[in-house]
């Protein structure tokens, strides 16, 4: 399965592979960092948040955690620069009961100690003491998300489609389009082999410039 192949690689290796395959962002979601413990490699179940004051956006009939598929990575897009959290300890408990494998948030989380105690991977832009109400609410699930970086990043937005693969570790979060799984895994394996050769020669004292020229062509 492609999923298990992607799981063998780090987020850095997969970003490198995506860049070599002409994905200009390398699939990287800037500013989203690990807040608990654990890694993620799973298909995305997407959630769009809106401001609570938005009366035009639809309302969900069920809580989005209750409809998360087993084995999914929950990806939540939050309106820009919100100070409140959209994820807390009870949501982690619910997600684990549904066998979801982690959450990635373009916003904030809270109850960090609870996520760590439960061993659930939570990736977010920062912490908050504020809960979701009365600031934001979920409006849609399983829709494409346009993840916009924080304003201090000179970086384009990245689209996450339902079912795209989310790979997250201590270096960051990467999105691999489902249609590119095999190509990315193949390219990442090539890159790992090249890096192994580079490491061997550099440790033997052959120099970084000469080694890169030999194996990387630069």
Short mmCIF file of C-alpha atoms in Angstrom, two decimals:
data_model
loop_
_atom_site.label_atom_id
_atom_site.label_comp_id
_atom_site.label_asym_id
_atom_site.label_seq_id
_atom_site.Cartn_x
_atom_site.Cartn_y
_atom_site.Cartn_z
CA UNK A 1 0.00 0.00 0.00
CA UNK A 2 1.18 3.51 -0.77
CA UNK A 3 0.25 4.67 2.72
CA UNK A 4 2.73 2.33 4.34
CA UNK A 5 5.39 3.38 1.85
CA UNK A 6 4.93 7.05 2.72
CA UNK A 7 5.09 6.20 6.42
CA UNK A 8 8.66 5.01 5.95
CA UNK A 9 9.85 8.54 5.15
CA UNK A 10 10.28 11.75 7.10
CA UNK A 11 8.41 14.92 6.30
CA UNK A 12 11.69 16.38 5.01
CA UNK A 13 12.26 13.49 2.63
CA UNK A 14 8.73 13.81 1.29
CA UNK A 15 9.01 17.58 0.82
CA UNK A 16 12.23 17.04 -1.12
CA UNK A 17 10.47 14.47 -3.29
CA UNK A 18 7.54 16.80 -3.98
CA UNK A 19 9.91 19.62 -4.95
CA UNK A 20 11.67 17.28 -7.39
CA UNK A 21 8.25 16.44 -8.82
CA UNK A 22 7.62 20.16 -9.44
CA UNK A 23 5.28 20.82 -6.50
CA UNK A 24 6.59 24.28 -5.69
CA UNK A 25 5.51 24.30 -2.03
CA UNK A 26 6.92 20.87 -1.26
CA UNK A 27 3.54 20.22 0.37
CA UNK A 28 4.68 22.11 3.47
CA UNK A 29 2.17 23.74 5.85
CA UNK A 30 4.20 26.52 7.53
CA UNK A 31 3.84 27.42 11.17
CA UNK A 32 2.08 24.21 12.26
CA UNK A 33 4.09 22.37 14.90
CA UNK A 34 3.81 19.32 17.13
CA UNK A 35 2.13 20.23 20.43
CA UNK A 36 1.90 16.79 22.03
CA UNK A 37 3.73 13.67 20.85
CA UNK A 38 3.65 11.27 17.95
CA UNK A 39 3.73 11.26 14.18
CA UNK A 40 0.99 11.08 11.55
CA UNK A 41 0.75 9.36 8.18
CA UNK A 42 -2.89 9.09 7.19
CA UNK A 43 -5.53 10.28 4.72
CA UNK A 44 -7.08 13.66 5.46
CA UNK A 45 -10.58 14.12 6.84
CA UNK A 46 -11.08 17.84 6.38
CA UNK A 47 -13.00 20.32 8.52
CA UNK A 48 -13.70 23.95 7.62
CA UNK A 49 -14.19 26.37 10.51
CA UNK A 50 -15.87 29.77 10.15
CA UNK A 51 -16.46 32.68 12.49
CA UNK A 52 -19.44 32.14 14.77
CA UNK A 53 -20.81 35.42 13.46
CA UNK A 54 -21.05 33.96 9.94
CA UNK A 55 -24.77 33.39 9.41
CA UNK A 56 -24.42 32.36 5.75
CA UNK A 57 -22.22 29.27 6.18
CA UNK A 58 -23.97 25.93 6.71
CA UNK A 59 -24.24 24.26 10.10
CA UNK A 60 -23.33 20.64 10.74
CA UNK A 61 -25.99 18.25 11.99
CA UNK A 62 -23.38 16.14 13.83
CA UNK A 63 -20.16 16.95 15.63
CA UNK A 64 -17.30 16.63 13.16
CA UNK A 65 -15.33 14.35 15.47
CA UNK A 66 -18.22 11.89 15.55
CA UNK A 67 -18.08 11.53 11.75
CA UNK A 68 -14.30 11.12 11.48
CA UNK A 69 -13.36 7.87 9.72
CA UNK A 70 -11.14 5.35 11.46
CA UNK A 71 -7.53 5.78 10.45
CA UNK A 72 -7.97 9.40 9.35
CA UNK A 73 -5.93 12.50 10.08
CA UNK A 74 -8.34 15.28 10.99
CA UNK A 75 -7.30 18.52 9.24
CA UNK A 76 -8.96 21.71 10.48
CA UNK A 77 -8.76 25.07 8.71
CA UNK A 78 -9.44 28.06 10.94
CA UNK A 79 -10.16 31.70 10.02
CA UNK A 80 -6.96 33.74 10.09
CA UNK A 81 -5.48 35.09 13.30
CA UNK A 82 -8.04 33.63 15.68
CA UNK A 83 -6.88 33.57 19.30
CA UNK A 84 -9.20 30.75 20.40
CA UNK A 85 -8.56 27.03 20.31
CA UNK A 86 -10.64 24.75 18.10
CA UNK A 87 -9.41 21.51 19.66
CA UNK A 88 -9.26 20.32 23.27
CA UNK A 89 -8.87 17.26 25.42
CA UNK A 90 -12.42 15.96 25.04
CA UNK A 91 -12.07 16.11 21.26
CA UNK A 92 -8.91 14.06 21.49
CA UNK A 93 -10.78 11.49 23.58
CA UNK A 94 -13.55 11.39 20.99
CA UNK A 95 -11.13 11.13 18.09
CA UNK A 96 -9.31 8.24 19.74
CA UNK A 97 -12.63 6.48 20.33
CA UNK A 98 -13.23 6.79 16.58
CA UNK A 99 -9.69 5.48 15.86
CA UNK A 100 -8.59 8.71 14.18
CA UNK A 101 -4.81 8.96 14.26
CA UNK A 102 -4.11 12.66 14.80
CA UNK A 103 -5.16 16.24 14.11
CA UNK A 104 -3.56 19.08 12.15
CA UNK A 105 -4.89 22.59 12.80
CA UNK A 106 -4.19 25.87 11.00
CA UNK A 107 -5.04 27.52 14.31
CA UNK A 108 -4.80 26.84 18.02
CA UNK A 109 -5.40 24.01 20.48
CA UNK A 110 -5.68 23.75 24.26
CA UNK A 111 -5.45 21.11 27.01
CA UNK A 112 -1.99 20.19 25.78
CA UNK A 113 -1.23 18.10 28.85
CA UNK A 114 -4.27 15.93 28.13
CA UNK A 115 -3.17 15.25 24.55
CA UNK A 116 0.29 14.30 25.78
CA UNK A 117 -1.11 12.05 28.49
CA UNK A 118 -3.31 10.28 25.93
CA UNK A 119 -0.49 10.02 23.38
CA UNK A 120 -2.52 11.65 20.61
CA UNK A 121 -0.65 13.61 17.92
CA UNK A 122 -1.82 17.24 17.84
CA UNK A 123 -0.22 19.68 15.41
CA UNK A 124 -1.26 23.33 15.61
CA UNK A 125 0.00 26.88 15.17
CA UNK A 126 -0.08 27.55 18.87
CA UNK A 127 -1.83 27.07 22.21
CA UNK A 128 -4.73 29.01 23.70
CA UNK A 129 -6.69 29.07 26.94
CA UNK A 130 -9.88 29.98 25.06
CA UNK A 131 -12.38 27.38 23.90
CA UNK A 132 -14.08 27.45 20.53
CA UNK A 133 -17.38 29.04 21.60
CA UNK A 134 -18.29 31.87 21.02
CA UNK A 135 -15.55 32.52 18.47
CA UNK A 136 -15.66 29.88 15.72
CA UNK A 137 -17.74 26.92 14.59
CA UNK A 138 -17.45 24.07 12.08
CA UNK A 139 -19.31 24.61 8.81
CA UNK A 140 -18.29 21.75 6.49
CA UNK A 141 -16.45 18.45 6.40
CA UNK A 142 -14.79 16.55 3.56
CA UNK A 143 -14.29 19.68 1.47
CA UNK A 144 -11.06 21.05 -0.04
CA UNK A 145 -9.24 23.35 2.36
CA UNK A 146 -7.00 26.24 1.36
CA UNK A 147 -4.42 26.48 4.14
CA UNK A 148 -3.00 30.00 4.19
CA UNK A 149 0.31 30.58 6.01
CA UNK A 150 0.57 33.09 8.85
CA UNK A 151 1.21 36.66 7.62
CA UNK A 152 4.89 36.55 8.55
CA UNK A 153 5.55 33.78 6.00
CA UNK A 154 6.31 34.65 2.38
CA UNK A 155 4.78 31.40 1.16
CA UNK A 156 1.77 30.43 -0.96
CA UNK A 157 -1.36 28.70 0.26
CA UNK A 158 -1.56 24.92 0.09
CA UNK A 159 -4.73 23.02 -0.78
CA UNK A 160 -5.66 19.90 1.15
CA UNK A 161 -8.23 17.64 -0.49
CA UNK A 162 -10.10 14.94 1.42
CA UNK A 163 -8.06 11.76 1.14
CA UNK A 164 -4.73 13.48 0.53
CA UNK A 165 -2.03 12.05 2.73
CA UNK A 166 -0.88 14.00 5.77
CA UNK A 167 2.61 13.29 7.04
CA UNK A 168 3.57 15.07 10.26
CA UNK A 169 6.59 14.74 12.51
CA UNK A 170 8.89 16.94 14.58
CA UNK A 171 10.07 18.81 11.46
CA UNK A 172 6.59 19.82 10.31
CA UNK A 173 3.51 18.86 8.31
CA UNK A 174 3.48 17.85 4.64
CA UNK A 175 0.53 17.18 2.32
CA UNK A 176 0.98 14.54 -0.40
CA UNK A 177 -1.78 14.56 -3.04
CA UNK A 178 -3.38 11.13 -3.22
CA UNK A 179 -2.71 10.86 -6.96
CA UNK A 180 1.01 11.38 -6.31
CA UNK A 181 1.52 8.81 -3.53
CA UNK A 182 3.49 6.28 -5.55
CA UNK A 183 5.56 8.84 -7.43
CA UNK A 184 6.44 10.64 -4.19
CA UNK A 185 7.37 7.40 -2.43
CA UNK A 186 9.60 6.38 -5.35
CA UNK A 187 11.31 9.77 -5.45
CA UNK A 188 11.76 9.81 -1.67
CA UNK A 189 13.43 6.40 -1.82
CA UNK A 190 15.82 7.71 -4.48
CA UNK A 191 16.60 10.72 -2.32
CA UNK A 192 17.29 8.57 0.73
CA UNK A 193 19.77 6.46 -1.23
CA UNK A 194 21.55 9.58 -2.48
CA UNK A 195 21.73 11.01 1.03
CA UNK A 196 23.16 7.74 2.35
CA UNK A 197 25.97 7.97 -0.20
CA UNK A 198 26.54 11.62 0.72
CA UNK A 199 26.72 10.81 4.41
CA UNK A 200 29.24 8.03 3.86
CA UNK A 201 31.57 10.23 1.81
CA UNK A 202 31.23 13.28 4.07
CA UNK A 203 32.03 11.20 7.14
CA UNK A 204 35.07 9.88 5.26
CA UNK A 205 36.31 13.46 4.93
CA UNK A 206 35.65 13.95 1.21
CA UNK A 207 34.03 17.36 1.71
CA UNK A 208 30.49 18.57 1.29
CA UNK A 209 31.02 20.45 -1.98
CA UNK A 210 32.73 17.55 -3.73
CA UNK A 211 30.22 15.07 -2.36
CA UNK A 212 27.21 17.11 -3.43
CA UNK A 213 28.72 17.55 -6.89
CA UNK A 214 29.20 13.79 -7.17
CA UNK A 215 25.81 12.60 -5.98
CA UNK A 216 23.49 15.57 -6.30
CA UNK A 217 24.97 17.18 -9.36
CA UNK A 218 25.53 20.53 -7.66
#
